[in-house]
Amino acid sequence: MSNSDTPKDGDFAHWVEEKSEALKFELGEKFPVPPTALVSPSVHPETGAQKLEEVLLEHEAPSEEFLEELAALREAPPLSDEELARQALADGGADGDTGTPE
């Protein structure tokens, strides 16, 4: 009682793997994965400057440019209270309205 569509012993795992890969592809086409919040829609990830989140959260190796920028920030003098207040008043916050600084 043998069915010609039934895979042989060694072929069953291969058959299951083919079916699961086909299903993954089909589901990926129907339900694409949205980009993460760390990726800017206007800048392609490979062309943008490396960000701190990429180094810390995504475990990317820091680029030479990133390390130089970090060293420059570390060596910069601290901002005065007046400068911090000016920047806070100039920033419009989440809504972009400078009339209601955050």
mmCIF file of C-alpha atoms in Angstrom:
data_model
loop_
_atom_site.group_PDB
_atom_site.id
_atom_site.type_symbol
_atom_site.label_atom_id
_atom_site.label_comp_id
_atom_site.label_asym_id
_atom_site.label_seq_id
_atom_site.Cartn_x
_atom_site.Cartn_y
_atom_site.Cartn_z
ATOM 1 C CA MET A 1 0.000 0.000 0.000
ATOM 2 C CA SER A 2 2.324 2.688 -1.254
ATOM 3 C CA ASN A 3 1.295 6.116 -2.518
ATOM 4 C CA SER A 4 3.526 7.656 -5.188
ATOM 5 C CA ASP A 5 3.077 11.191 -3.662
ATOM 6 C CA THR A 6 4.395 10.095 -0.265
ATOM 7 C CA PRO A 7 8.035 11.119 0.139
ATOM 8 C CA LYS A 8 10.592 8.432 0.925
ATOM 9 C CA ASP A 9 12.241 8.330 4.397
ATOM 10 C CA GLY A 10 15.143 10.723 3.654
ATOM 11 C CA ASP A 11 13.070 12.971 1.436
ATOM 12 C CA PHE A 12 10.446 13.878 4.040
ATOM 13 C CA ALA A 13 12.650 16.420 5.879
ATOM 14 C CA HIS A 14 13.625 17.975 2.541
ATOM 15 C CA TRP A 15 9.965 18.164 1.503
ATOM 16 C CA VAL A 16 8.964 19.841 4.801
ATOM 17 C CA GLU A 17 11.842 22.342 4.452
ATOM 18 C CA GLU A 18 10.755 23.260 0.911
ATOM 19 C CA LYS A 19 7.149 23.747 2.003
ATOM 20 C CA SER A 20 8.115 25.901 5.005
ATOM 21 C CA GLU A 21 10.423 28.110 2.901
ATOM 22 C CA ALA A 22 7.658 28.578 0.322
ATOM 23 C CA LEU A 23 5.223 29.516 3.089
ATOM 24 C CA LYS A 24 7.704 32.005 4.625
ATOM 25 C CA PHE A 25 8.147 33.678 1.248
ATOM 26 C CA GLU A 26 4.392 33.809 0.633
ATOM 27 C CA LEU A 27 3.700 35.282 4.090
ATOM 28 C CA GLY A 28 6.572 37.770 3.688
ATOM 29 C CA GLU A 29 4.991 39.043 0.478
ATOM 30 C CA LYS A 30 1.556 39.384 2.085
ATOM 31 C CA PHE A 31 2.743 40.886 5.387
ATOM 32 C CA PRO A 32 5.965 42.877 4.925
ATOM 33 C CA VAL A 33 7.864 43.781 8.095
ATOM 34 C CA PRO A 34 7.697 47.536 8.797
ATOM 35 C CA PRO A 35 11.011 49.360 9.318
ATOM 36 C CA THR A 36 12.176 49.898 12.872
ATOM 37 C CA ALA A 37 11.860 53.257 14.585
ATOM 38 C CA LEU A 38 15.645 53.704 14.394
ATOM 39 C CA VAL A 39 15.651 53.854 10.608
ATOM 40 C CA SER A 40 14.837 57.198 9.019
ATOM 41 C CA PRO A 41 12.532 56.874 5.989
ATOM 42 C CA SER A 42 14.383 59.687 4.190
ATOM 43 C CA VAL A 43 17.928 58.342 4.657
ATOM 44 C CA HIS A 44 18.999 54.871 3.588
ATOM 45 C CA PRO A 45 20.735 53.138 6.552
ATOM 46 C CA GLU A 46 23.991 52.587 4.656
ATOM 47 C CA THR A 47 24.312 56.258 3.680
ATOM 48 C CA GLY A 48 23.431 57.901 7.006
ATOM 49 C CA ALA A 49 25.951 58.748 9.704
ATOM 50 C CA GLN A 50 26.249 56.068 12.343
ATOM 51 C CA LYS A 51 24.136 56.724 15.417
ATOM 52 C CA LEU A 52 24.692 55.836 19.065
ATOM 53 C CA GLU A 53 21.614 53.570 19.028
ATOM 54 C CA GLU A 54 23.129 51.506 16.209
ATOM 55 C CA VAL A 55 26.346 50.962 18.151
ATOM 56 C CA LEU A 56 24.688 50.190 21.482
ATOM 57 C CA LEU A 57 21.437 48.454 20.518
ATOM 58 C CA GLU A 58 22.304 46.822 17.210
ATOM 59 C CA HIS A 59 25.870 45.911 18.242
ATOM 60 C CA GLU A 60 27.455 47.576 15.210
ATOM 61 C CA ALA A 61 31.170 48.201 15.382
ATOM 62 C CA PRO A 62 31.755 51.949 15.778
ATOM 63 C CA SER A 63 33.164 53.582 12.661
ATOM 64 C CA GLU A 64 36.239 55.804 12.743
ATOM 65 C CA GLU A 65 34.040 58.839 12.008
ATOM 66 C CA PHE A 66 31.760 57.938 14.929
ATOM 67 C CA LEU A 67 34.705 57.617 17.327
ATOM 68 C CA GLU A 68 36.135 60.968 16.190
ATOM 69 C CA GLU A 69 32.771 62.681 16.731
ATOM 70 C CA LEU A 70 32.457 61.088 20.179
ATOM 71 C CA ALA A 71 35.964 62.287 21.128
ATOM 72 C CA ALA A 72 35.130 65.820 19.939
ATOM 73 C CA LEU A 73 31.975 65.853 22.078
ATOM 74 C CA ARG A 74 33.900 64.572 25.076
ATOM 75 C CA GLU A 75 36.506 67.352 24.714
ATOM 76 C CA ALA A 76 33.955 70.149 24.170
ATOM 77 C CA PRO A 77 33.423 72.552 27.065
ATOM 78 C CA PRO A 78 30.158 72.138 28.988
ATOM 79 C CA LEU A 79 27.254 74.377 27.996
ATOM 80 C CA SER A 80 26.323 77.199 30.333
ATOM 81 C CA ASP A 81 22.911 77.374 31.980
ATOM 82 C CA GLU A 82 22.086 80.365 29.774
ATOM 83 C CA GLU A 83 22.918 78.411 26.609
ATOM 84 C CA LEU A 84 20.855 75.428 27.754
ATOM 85 C CA ALA A 85 17.903 77.745 28.481
ATOM 86 C CA ARG A 86 18.283 79.420 25.074
ATOM 87 C CA GLN A 87 18.303 76.047 23.307
ATOM 88 C CA ALA A 88 15.270 74.877 25.285
ATOM 89 C CA LEU A 89 13.307 78.015 24.350
ATOM 90 C CA ALA A 90 14.338 77.735 20.694
ATOM 91 C CA ASP A 91 13.244 74.089 20.487
ATOM 92 C CA GLY A 92 9.631 73.650 19.481
ATOM 93 C CA GLY A 93 9.399 70.198 20.994
ATOM 94 C CA ALA A 94 7.375 67.366 19.523
ATOM 95 C CA ASP A 95 4.833 69.681 17.898
ATOM 96 C CA GLY A 96 7.455 71.992 16.375
ATOM 97 C CA ASP A 97 5.788 75.104 17.867
ATOM 98 C CA THR A 98 8.437 77.451 19.301
ATOM 99 C CA GLY A 99 5.626 79.397 20.993
ATOM 100 C CA THR A 100 5.256 76.509 23.418
ATOM 101 C CA PRO A 101 8.837 75.402 24.199
ATOM 102 C CA GLU A 102 9.416 72.140 25.982
#
